[in-house]
Short mmCIF file of C-alpha atoms in Angstrom, two decimals:
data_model
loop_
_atom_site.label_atom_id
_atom_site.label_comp_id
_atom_site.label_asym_id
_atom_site.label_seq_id
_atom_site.Cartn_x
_atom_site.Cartn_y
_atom_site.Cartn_z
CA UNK N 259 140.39 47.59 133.73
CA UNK N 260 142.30 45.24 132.12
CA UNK N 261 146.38 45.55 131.60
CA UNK N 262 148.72 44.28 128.98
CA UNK N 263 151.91 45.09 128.20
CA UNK N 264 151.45 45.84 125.07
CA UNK N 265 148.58 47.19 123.03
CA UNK N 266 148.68 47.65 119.52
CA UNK N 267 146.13 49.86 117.31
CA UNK N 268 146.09 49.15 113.70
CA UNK N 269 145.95 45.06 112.94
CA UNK N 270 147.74 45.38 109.11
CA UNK N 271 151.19 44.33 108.33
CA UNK N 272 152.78 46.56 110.58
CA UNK N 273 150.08 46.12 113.44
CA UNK N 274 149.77 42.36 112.22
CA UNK N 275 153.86 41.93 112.96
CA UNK N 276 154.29 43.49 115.77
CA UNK N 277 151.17 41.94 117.75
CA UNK N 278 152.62 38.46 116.85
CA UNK N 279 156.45 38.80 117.47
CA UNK N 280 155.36 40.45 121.21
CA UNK N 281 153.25 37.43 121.73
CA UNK N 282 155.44 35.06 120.61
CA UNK N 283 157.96 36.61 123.40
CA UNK N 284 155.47 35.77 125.92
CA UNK N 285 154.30 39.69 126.22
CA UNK N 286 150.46 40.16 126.78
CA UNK N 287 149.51 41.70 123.54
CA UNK N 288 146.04 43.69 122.86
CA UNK N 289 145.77 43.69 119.09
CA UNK N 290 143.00 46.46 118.30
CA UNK N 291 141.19 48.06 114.52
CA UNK N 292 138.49 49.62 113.92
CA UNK N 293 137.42 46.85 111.43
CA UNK N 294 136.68 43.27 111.07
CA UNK N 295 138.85 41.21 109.01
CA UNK N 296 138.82 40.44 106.17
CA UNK N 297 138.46 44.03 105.00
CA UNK N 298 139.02 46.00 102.37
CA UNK N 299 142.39 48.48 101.85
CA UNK N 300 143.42 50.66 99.04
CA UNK N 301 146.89 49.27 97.95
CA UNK N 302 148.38 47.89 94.72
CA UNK N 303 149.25 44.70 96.62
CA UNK N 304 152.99 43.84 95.09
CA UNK N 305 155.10 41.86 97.49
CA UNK N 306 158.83 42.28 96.59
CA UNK N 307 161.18 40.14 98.01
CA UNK N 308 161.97 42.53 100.94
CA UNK N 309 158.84 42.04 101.88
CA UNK N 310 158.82 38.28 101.26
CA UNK N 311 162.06 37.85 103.39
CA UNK N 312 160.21 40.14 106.39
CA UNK N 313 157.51 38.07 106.27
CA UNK N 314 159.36 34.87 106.62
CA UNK N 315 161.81 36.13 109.53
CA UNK N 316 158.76 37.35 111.37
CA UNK N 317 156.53 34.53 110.92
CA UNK N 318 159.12 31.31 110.24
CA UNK N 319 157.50 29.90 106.75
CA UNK N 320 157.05 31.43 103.17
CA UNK N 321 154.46 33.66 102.83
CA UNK N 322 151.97 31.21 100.41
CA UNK N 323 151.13 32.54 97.01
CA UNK N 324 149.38 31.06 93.72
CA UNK N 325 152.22 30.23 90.87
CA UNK N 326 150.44 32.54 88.82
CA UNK N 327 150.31 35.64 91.03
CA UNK N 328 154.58 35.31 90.52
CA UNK N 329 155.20 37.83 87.85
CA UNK N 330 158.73 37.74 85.93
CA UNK N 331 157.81 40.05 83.50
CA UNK N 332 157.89 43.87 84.12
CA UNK N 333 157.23 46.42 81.21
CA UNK N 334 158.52 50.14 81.97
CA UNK N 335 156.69 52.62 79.73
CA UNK N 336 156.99 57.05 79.54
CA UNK N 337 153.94 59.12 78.56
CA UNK N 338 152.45 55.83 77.07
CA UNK N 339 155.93 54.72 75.29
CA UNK N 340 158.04 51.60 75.60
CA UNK N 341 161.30 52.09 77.00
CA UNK N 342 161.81 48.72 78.01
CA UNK N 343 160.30 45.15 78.92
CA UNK N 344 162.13 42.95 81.52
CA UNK N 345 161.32 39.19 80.90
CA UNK N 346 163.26 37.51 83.14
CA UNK N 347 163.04 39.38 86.28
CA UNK N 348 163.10 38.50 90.29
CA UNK N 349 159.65 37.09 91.12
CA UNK N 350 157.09 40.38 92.05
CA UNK N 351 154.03 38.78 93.65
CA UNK N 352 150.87 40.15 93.64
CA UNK N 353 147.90 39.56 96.39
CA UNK N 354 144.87 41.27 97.37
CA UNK N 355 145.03 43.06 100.67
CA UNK N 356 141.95 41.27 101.56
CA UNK N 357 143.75 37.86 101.79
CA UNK N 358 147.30 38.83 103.21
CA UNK N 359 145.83 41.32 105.87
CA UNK N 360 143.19 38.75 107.27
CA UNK N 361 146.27 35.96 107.14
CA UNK N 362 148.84 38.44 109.36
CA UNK N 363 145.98 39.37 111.91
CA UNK N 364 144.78 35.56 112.10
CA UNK N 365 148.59 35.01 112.86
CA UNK N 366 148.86 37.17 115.16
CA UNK N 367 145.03 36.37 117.33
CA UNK N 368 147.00 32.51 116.94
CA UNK N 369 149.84 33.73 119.08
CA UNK N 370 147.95 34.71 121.82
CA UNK N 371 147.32 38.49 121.12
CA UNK N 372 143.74 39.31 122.41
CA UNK N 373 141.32 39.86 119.60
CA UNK N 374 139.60 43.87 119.90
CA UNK N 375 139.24 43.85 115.95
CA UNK N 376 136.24 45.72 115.04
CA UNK N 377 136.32 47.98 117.77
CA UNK N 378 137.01 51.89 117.59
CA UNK N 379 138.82 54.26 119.71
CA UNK N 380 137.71 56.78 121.41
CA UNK N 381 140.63 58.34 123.56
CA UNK N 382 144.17 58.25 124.39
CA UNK N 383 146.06 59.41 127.90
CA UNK N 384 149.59 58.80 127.58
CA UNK N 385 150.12 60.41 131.03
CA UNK N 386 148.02 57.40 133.16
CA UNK N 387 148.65 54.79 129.80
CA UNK N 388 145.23 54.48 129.14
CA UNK N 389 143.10 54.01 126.17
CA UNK N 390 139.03 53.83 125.99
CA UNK N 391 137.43 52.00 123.49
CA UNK N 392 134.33 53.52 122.25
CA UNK N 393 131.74 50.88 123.68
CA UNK N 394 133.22 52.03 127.38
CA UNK N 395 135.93 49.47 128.08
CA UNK N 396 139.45 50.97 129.59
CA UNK N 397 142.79 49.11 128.63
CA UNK N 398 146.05 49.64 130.58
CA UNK N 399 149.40 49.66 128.33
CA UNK N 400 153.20 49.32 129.07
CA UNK N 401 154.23 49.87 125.59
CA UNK N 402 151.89 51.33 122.87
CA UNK N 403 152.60 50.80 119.44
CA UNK N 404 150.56 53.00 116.30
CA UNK N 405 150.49 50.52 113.55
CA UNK N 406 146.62 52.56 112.28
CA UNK N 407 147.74 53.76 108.56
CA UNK N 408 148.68 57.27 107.46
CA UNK N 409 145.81 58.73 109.19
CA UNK N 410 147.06 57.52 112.32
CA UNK N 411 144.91 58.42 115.47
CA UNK N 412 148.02 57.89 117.54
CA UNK N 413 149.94 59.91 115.65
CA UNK N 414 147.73 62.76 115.84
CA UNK N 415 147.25 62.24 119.06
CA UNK N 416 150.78 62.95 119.62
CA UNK N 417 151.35 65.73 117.11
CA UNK N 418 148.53 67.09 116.36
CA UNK N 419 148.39 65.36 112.85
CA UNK N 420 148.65 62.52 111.45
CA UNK N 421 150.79 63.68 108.22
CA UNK N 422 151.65 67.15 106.57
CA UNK N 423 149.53 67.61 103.39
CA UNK N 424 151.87 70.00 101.89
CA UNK N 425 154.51 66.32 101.55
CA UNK N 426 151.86 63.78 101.76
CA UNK N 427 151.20 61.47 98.68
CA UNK N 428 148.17 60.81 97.05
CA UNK N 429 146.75 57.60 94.79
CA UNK N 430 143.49 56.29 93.40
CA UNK N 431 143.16 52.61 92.19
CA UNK N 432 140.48 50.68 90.78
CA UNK N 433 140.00 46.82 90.25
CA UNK N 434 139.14 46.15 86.78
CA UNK N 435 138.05 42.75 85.17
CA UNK N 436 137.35 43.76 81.67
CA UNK N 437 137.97 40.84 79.20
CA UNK N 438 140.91 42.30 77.42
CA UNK N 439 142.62 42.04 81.31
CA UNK N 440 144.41 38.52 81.16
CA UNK N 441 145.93 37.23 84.78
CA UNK N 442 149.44 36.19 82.73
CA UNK N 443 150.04 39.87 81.25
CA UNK N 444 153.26 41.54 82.26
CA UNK N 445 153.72 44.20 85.19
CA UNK N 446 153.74 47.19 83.36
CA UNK N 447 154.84 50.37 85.31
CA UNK N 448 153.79 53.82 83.63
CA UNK N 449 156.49 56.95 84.22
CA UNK N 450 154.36 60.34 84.10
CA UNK N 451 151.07 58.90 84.80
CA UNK N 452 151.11 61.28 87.32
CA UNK N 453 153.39 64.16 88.43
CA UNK N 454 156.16 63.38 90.50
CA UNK N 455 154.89 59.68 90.40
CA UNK N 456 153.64 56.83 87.96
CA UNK N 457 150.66 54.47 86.87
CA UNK N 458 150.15 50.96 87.36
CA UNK N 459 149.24 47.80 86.18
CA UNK N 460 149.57 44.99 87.88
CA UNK N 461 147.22 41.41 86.50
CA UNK N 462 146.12 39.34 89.26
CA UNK N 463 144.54 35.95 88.97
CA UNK N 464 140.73 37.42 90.08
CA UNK N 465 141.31 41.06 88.95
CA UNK N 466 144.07 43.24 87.47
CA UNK N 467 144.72 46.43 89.65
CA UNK N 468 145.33 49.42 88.08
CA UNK N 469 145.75 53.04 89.94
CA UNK N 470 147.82 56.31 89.51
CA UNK N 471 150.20 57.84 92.43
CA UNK N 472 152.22 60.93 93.29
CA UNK N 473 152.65 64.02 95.46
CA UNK N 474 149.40 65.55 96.25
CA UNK N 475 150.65 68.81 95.93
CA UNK N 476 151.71 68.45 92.40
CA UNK N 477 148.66 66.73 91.34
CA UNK N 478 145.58 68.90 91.84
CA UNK N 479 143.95 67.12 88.62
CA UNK N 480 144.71 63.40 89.84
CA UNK N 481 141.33 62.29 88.98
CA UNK N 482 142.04 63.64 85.52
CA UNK N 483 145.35 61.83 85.02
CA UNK N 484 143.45 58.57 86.69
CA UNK N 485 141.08 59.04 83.43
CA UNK N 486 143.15 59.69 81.15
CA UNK N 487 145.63 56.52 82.43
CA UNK N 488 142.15 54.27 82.06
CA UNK N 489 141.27 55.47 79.04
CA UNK N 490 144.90 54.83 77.85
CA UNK N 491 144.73 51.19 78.65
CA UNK N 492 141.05 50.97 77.29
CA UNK N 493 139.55 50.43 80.81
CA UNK N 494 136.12 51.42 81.73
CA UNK N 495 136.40 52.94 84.76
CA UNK N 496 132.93 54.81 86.17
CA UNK N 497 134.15 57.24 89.38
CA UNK N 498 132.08 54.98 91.68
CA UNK N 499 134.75 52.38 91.48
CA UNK N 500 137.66 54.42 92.00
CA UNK N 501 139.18 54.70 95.59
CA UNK N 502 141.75 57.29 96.83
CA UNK N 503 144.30 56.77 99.67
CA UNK N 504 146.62 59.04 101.28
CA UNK N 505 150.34 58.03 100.86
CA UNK N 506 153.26 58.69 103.04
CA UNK N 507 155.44 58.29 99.96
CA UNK N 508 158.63 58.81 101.79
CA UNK N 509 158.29 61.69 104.49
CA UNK N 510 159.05 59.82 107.40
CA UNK N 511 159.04 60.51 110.98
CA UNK N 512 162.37 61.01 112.41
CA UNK N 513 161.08 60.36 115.62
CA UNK N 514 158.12 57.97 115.48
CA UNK N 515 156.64 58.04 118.70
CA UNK N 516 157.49 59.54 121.97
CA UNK N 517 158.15 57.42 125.02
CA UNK N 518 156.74 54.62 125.07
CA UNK N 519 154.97 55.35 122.59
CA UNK N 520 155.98 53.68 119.23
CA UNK N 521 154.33 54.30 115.19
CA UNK N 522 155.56 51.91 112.69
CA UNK N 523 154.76 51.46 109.30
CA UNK N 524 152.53 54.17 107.22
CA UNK N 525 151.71 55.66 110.60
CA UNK N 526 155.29 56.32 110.76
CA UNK N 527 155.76 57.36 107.29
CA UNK N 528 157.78 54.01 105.93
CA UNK N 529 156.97 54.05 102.20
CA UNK N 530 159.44 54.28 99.74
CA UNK N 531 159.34 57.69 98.09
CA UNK N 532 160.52 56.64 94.64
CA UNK N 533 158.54 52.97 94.06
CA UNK N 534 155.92 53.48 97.00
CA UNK N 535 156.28 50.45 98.41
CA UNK N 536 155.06 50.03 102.20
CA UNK N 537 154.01 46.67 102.58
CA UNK N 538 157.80 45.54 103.27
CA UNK N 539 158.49 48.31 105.56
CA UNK N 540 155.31 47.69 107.74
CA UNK N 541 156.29 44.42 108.19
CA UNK N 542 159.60 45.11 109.51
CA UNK N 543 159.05 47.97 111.25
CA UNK N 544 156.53 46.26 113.26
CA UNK N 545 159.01 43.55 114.12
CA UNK N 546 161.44 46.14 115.19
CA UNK N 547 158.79 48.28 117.33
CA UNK N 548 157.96 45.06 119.16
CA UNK N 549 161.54 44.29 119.72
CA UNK N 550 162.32 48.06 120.94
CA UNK N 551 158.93 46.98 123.36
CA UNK N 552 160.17 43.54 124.78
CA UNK N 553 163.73 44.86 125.25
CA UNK N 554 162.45 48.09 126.94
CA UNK N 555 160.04 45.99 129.14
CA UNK N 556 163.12 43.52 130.24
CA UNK N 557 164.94 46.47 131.64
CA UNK N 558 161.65 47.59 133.07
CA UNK N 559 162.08 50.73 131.41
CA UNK N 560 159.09 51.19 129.12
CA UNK N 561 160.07 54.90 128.55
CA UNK N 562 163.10 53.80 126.84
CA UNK N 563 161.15 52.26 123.94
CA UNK N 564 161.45 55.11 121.29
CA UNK N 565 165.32 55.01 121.78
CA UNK N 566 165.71 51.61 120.96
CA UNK N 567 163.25 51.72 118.16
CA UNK N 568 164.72 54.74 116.51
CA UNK N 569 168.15 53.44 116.65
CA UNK N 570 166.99 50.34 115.27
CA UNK N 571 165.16 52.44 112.41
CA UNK N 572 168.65 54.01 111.53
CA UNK N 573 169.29 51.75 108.80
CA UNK N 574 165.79 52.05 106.67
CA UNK N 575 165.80 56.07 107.46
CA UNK N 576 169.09 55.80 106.22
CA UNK N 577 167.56 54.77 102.63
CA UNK N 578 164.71 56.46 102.60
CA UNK N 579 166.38 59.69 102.70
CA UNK N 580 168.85 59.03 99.88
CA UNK N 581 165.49 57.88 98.24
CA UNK N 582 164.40 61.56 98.51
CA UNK N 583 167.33 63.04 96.98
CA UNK N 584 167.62 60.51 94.07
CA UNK N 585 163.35 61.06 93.44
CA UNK N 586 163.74 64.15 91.78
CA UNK N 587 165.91 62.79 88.87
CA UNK N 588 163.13 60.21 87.82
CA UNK N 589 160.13 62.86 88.82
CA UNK N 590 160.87 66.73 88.32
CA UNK N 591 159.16 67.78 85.28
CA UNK N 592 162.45 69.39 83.73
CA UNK N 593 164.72 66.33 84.43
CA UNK N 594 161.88 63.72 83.78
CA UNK N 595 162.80 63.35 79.76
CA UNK N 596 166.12 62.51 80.51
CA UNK N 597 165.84 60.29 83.15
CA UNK N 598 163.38 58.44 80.83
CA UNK N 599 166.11 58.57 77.42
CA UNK N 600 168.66 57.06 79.86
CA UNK N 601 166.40 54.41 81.19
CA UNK N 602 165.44 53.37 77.66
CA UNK N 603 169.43 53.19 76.67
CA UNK N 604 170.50 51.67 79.77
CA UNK N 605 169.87 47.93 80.39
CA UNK N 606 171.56 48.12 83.96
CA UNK N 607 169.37 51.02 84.77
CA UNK N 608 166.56 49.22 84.03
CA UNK N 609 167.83 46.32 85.74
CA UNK N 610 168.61 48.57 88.81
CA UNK N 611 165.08 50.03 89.00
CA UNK N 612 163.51 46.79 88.38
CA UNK N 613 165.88 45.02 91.72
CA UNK N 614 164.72 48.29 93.80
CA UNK N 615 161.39 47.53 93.14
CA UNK N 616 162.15 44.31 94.27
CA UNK N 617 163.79 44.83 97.60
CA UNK N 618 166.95 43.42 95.61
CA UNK N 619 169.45 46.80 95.77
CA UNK N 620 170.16 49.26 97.73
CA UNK N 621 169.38 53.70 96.93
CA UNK N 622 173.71 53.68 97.63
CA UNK N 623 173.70 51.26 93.96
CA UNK N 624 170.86 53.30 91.88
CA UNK N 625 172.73 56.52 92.78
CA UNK N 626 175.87 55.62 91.13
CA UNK N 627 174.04 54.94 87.97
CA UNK N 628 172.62 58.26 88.38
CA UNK N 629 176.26 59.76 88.23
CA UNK N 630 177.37 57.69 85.87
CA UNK N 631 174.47 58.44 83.31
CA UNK N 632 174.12 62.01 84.39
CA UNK N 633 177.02 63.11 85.55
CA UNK N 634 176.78 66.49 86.25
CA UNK N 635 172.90 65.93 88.00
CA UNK N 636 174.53 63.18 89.92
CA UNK N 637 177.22 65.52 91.40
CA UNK N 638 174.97 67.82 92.39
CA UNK N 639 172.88 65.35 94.23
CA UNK N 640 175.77 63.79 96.01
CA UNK N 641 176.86 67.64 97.26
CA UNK N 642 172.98 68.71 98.45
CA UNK N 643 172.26 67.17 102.09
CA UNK N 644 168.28 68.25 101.07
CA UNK N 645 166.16 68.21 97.75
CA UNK N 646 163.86 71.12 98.22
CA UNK N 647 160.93 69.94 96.43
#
């Protein structure tokens, strides 16, 4: 049987990360998926500049993108009208998941993380540390970290599931290359697309993807809205090319793991609930699982890994939940229109959406607008401790 310290399931972003910032500490590091890469992953693919300043912490260099994936011009629409176009805005970059993925795992296998990509799992014993691969081979861990999406088999392993589908998010997404798609088009961004979350559109150099997202529970038609959002934009878009992903879209786990056991990115829940954005959370949540690991491991105390991590987490949980309570201004059907008159009036609001998308602000800056433009919804929001949704 063969022992590292520690083994990591899922080789993504999050997986990706933390394989290579254990390895680079000089851990022994089993990096394990279920797939080969490159493969293929449901996901809009816009890096903000959180995401961009994750990468580069984790991995030391820029994370390398074609000038013309660099987008600096963002159009906001509602229900298909124009309530505002940002020209000059922080770079968005857009990349397909096949690229980025492969270029995280290939840094990670390049640190010295063992390569088990493209094997599957078959079982988990947390009590002996053990995990069995499904062609027979045992692997001893120290530290195990769930980096395997939002259908997690660690995290169902510990909980019994690997998300609640009464708060989980839902999205399809196509890639669409019909000629009237041009690579230099702005990002356009679609309130109402879908309820309690929006369309997008966002041109890439090969391919321009374009998908609808929101809360599963308050979308039992999304393949309807996904039409009708095609059809708006005068894209052809036959079923058979459509894919549909579960999305955290904000409900977190306040306690990602157990032990010594760790789950960061989706598995954890790490998507913004208001922009769902992941890719920048994955990434640093997987740096600060494998931190929480290599500190817990020093002290030869593997079983204090999920205190570390979660106090590490403090900071992004922080946000996330002040995400949640600000979400139902932009989303709830009732509040919706206004939201939507006050982002078409409001430069600064716009501007303050547009940095959040970005990783350039902070939920503590966007809520203040929200006072100041609504008042008397803002003071609400700042009294309630929880949005029942």
């Amino acid at each position: 049987m063969e022992q590292f310290d520690v083994i990591v399931i899922g080789a993504g972003p999050a997986g990706g990360a933390a394989a290579f910032w254990a390895a680079r500490a000089g851990l022994t590091v089993a990096l394990i998926d279920r797939k080969t890469f490159p493969r293929d992953k449901l996901c809009g693919g816009l890096v903000t500049g959180r995401a961009r300043r994750h990468y580069a912490e984790i991995f030391g260099h820029d994370m390398p993108f074609d000038p013309e994936d660099c987008k600096t011009s963002v159009e906001f629409r509602y229900r298909g009208q124009p309530v505002g176009l940002i020209e000059n805005a922080p770079p968005l970059c857009a990349t397909m998941r096949w690229d980025m993925d492969a270029m995280i795992c290939g840094h990670a296998l390049g640190a010295g993380a063992r390569d088990f990509t493209g094997q599957d799992l078959a079982t988990i014993d947390v009590d002996t540390t053990i995990l069995t691969l499904k062609d027979g081979r045992s692997l001893r861990y120290r530290v195990l970290i769930g980096a395997d999406g939002v259908n997690s088999q660690v995290a169902r392993h510990l909980f019994g599931q690997s998300f609640e589908r009464a708060r989980i998010g839902f999205g399809l997404e196509i890639e669409a290359t019909d000629p009237h798609l041009v690579p230099d088009a702005p990002i356009r961004i679609d309130l109402a697309a879908a309820h309690w979350g929006y369309g997008w559109t966002f041109p890439k150099r090969r391919s321009t993807t374009i998908g609808v997202g929101g809360l599963l529970s308050k979308n039992p038609g999304m393949k309807r809205a996904m039409a009708a959002y095609c059809d708006m934009l005068g894209i052809d878009a036959p079923e058979a090319r459509i894919k549909g992903q579960f999305l955290p879209f904000g409900h977190f786990r306040r306690s990602p793991g157990r032990g010594a056991v760790l789950l960061a990115g989706d598995a954890a829940g790490l998507v913004d609930p208001i922009t769902g954005e992941g890719i920048g959370h994955a990434l640093h949540s997987g740096q600060l699982a494998a931190q929480a690991a290599i500190d817990a491991l020093s002290a030869h105390r593997p079983d204090t890994a999920l205190h570390r991590y979660r106090r590490a987490l403090r900071p992004l949980h922080r946000s996330l939940r002040m995400a949640r309570l600000i979400r139902p201004v932009i989303f709830a059907p009732a509040l919706e229109p206004s939201f939507a008159r006050a982002f078409a009036r409001s430069t600064t609001l716009r501007w303050q959406f547009l940095d959040l998308m970005a990783g350039d602000t902070d939920y503590r800056d966007i809520l203040w607008q929200v006072v100041l433009r609504l008042p008397r919804l803002g003071l609400m929001l700042l009294q309630r401790r929880r949005i029942e949704e």
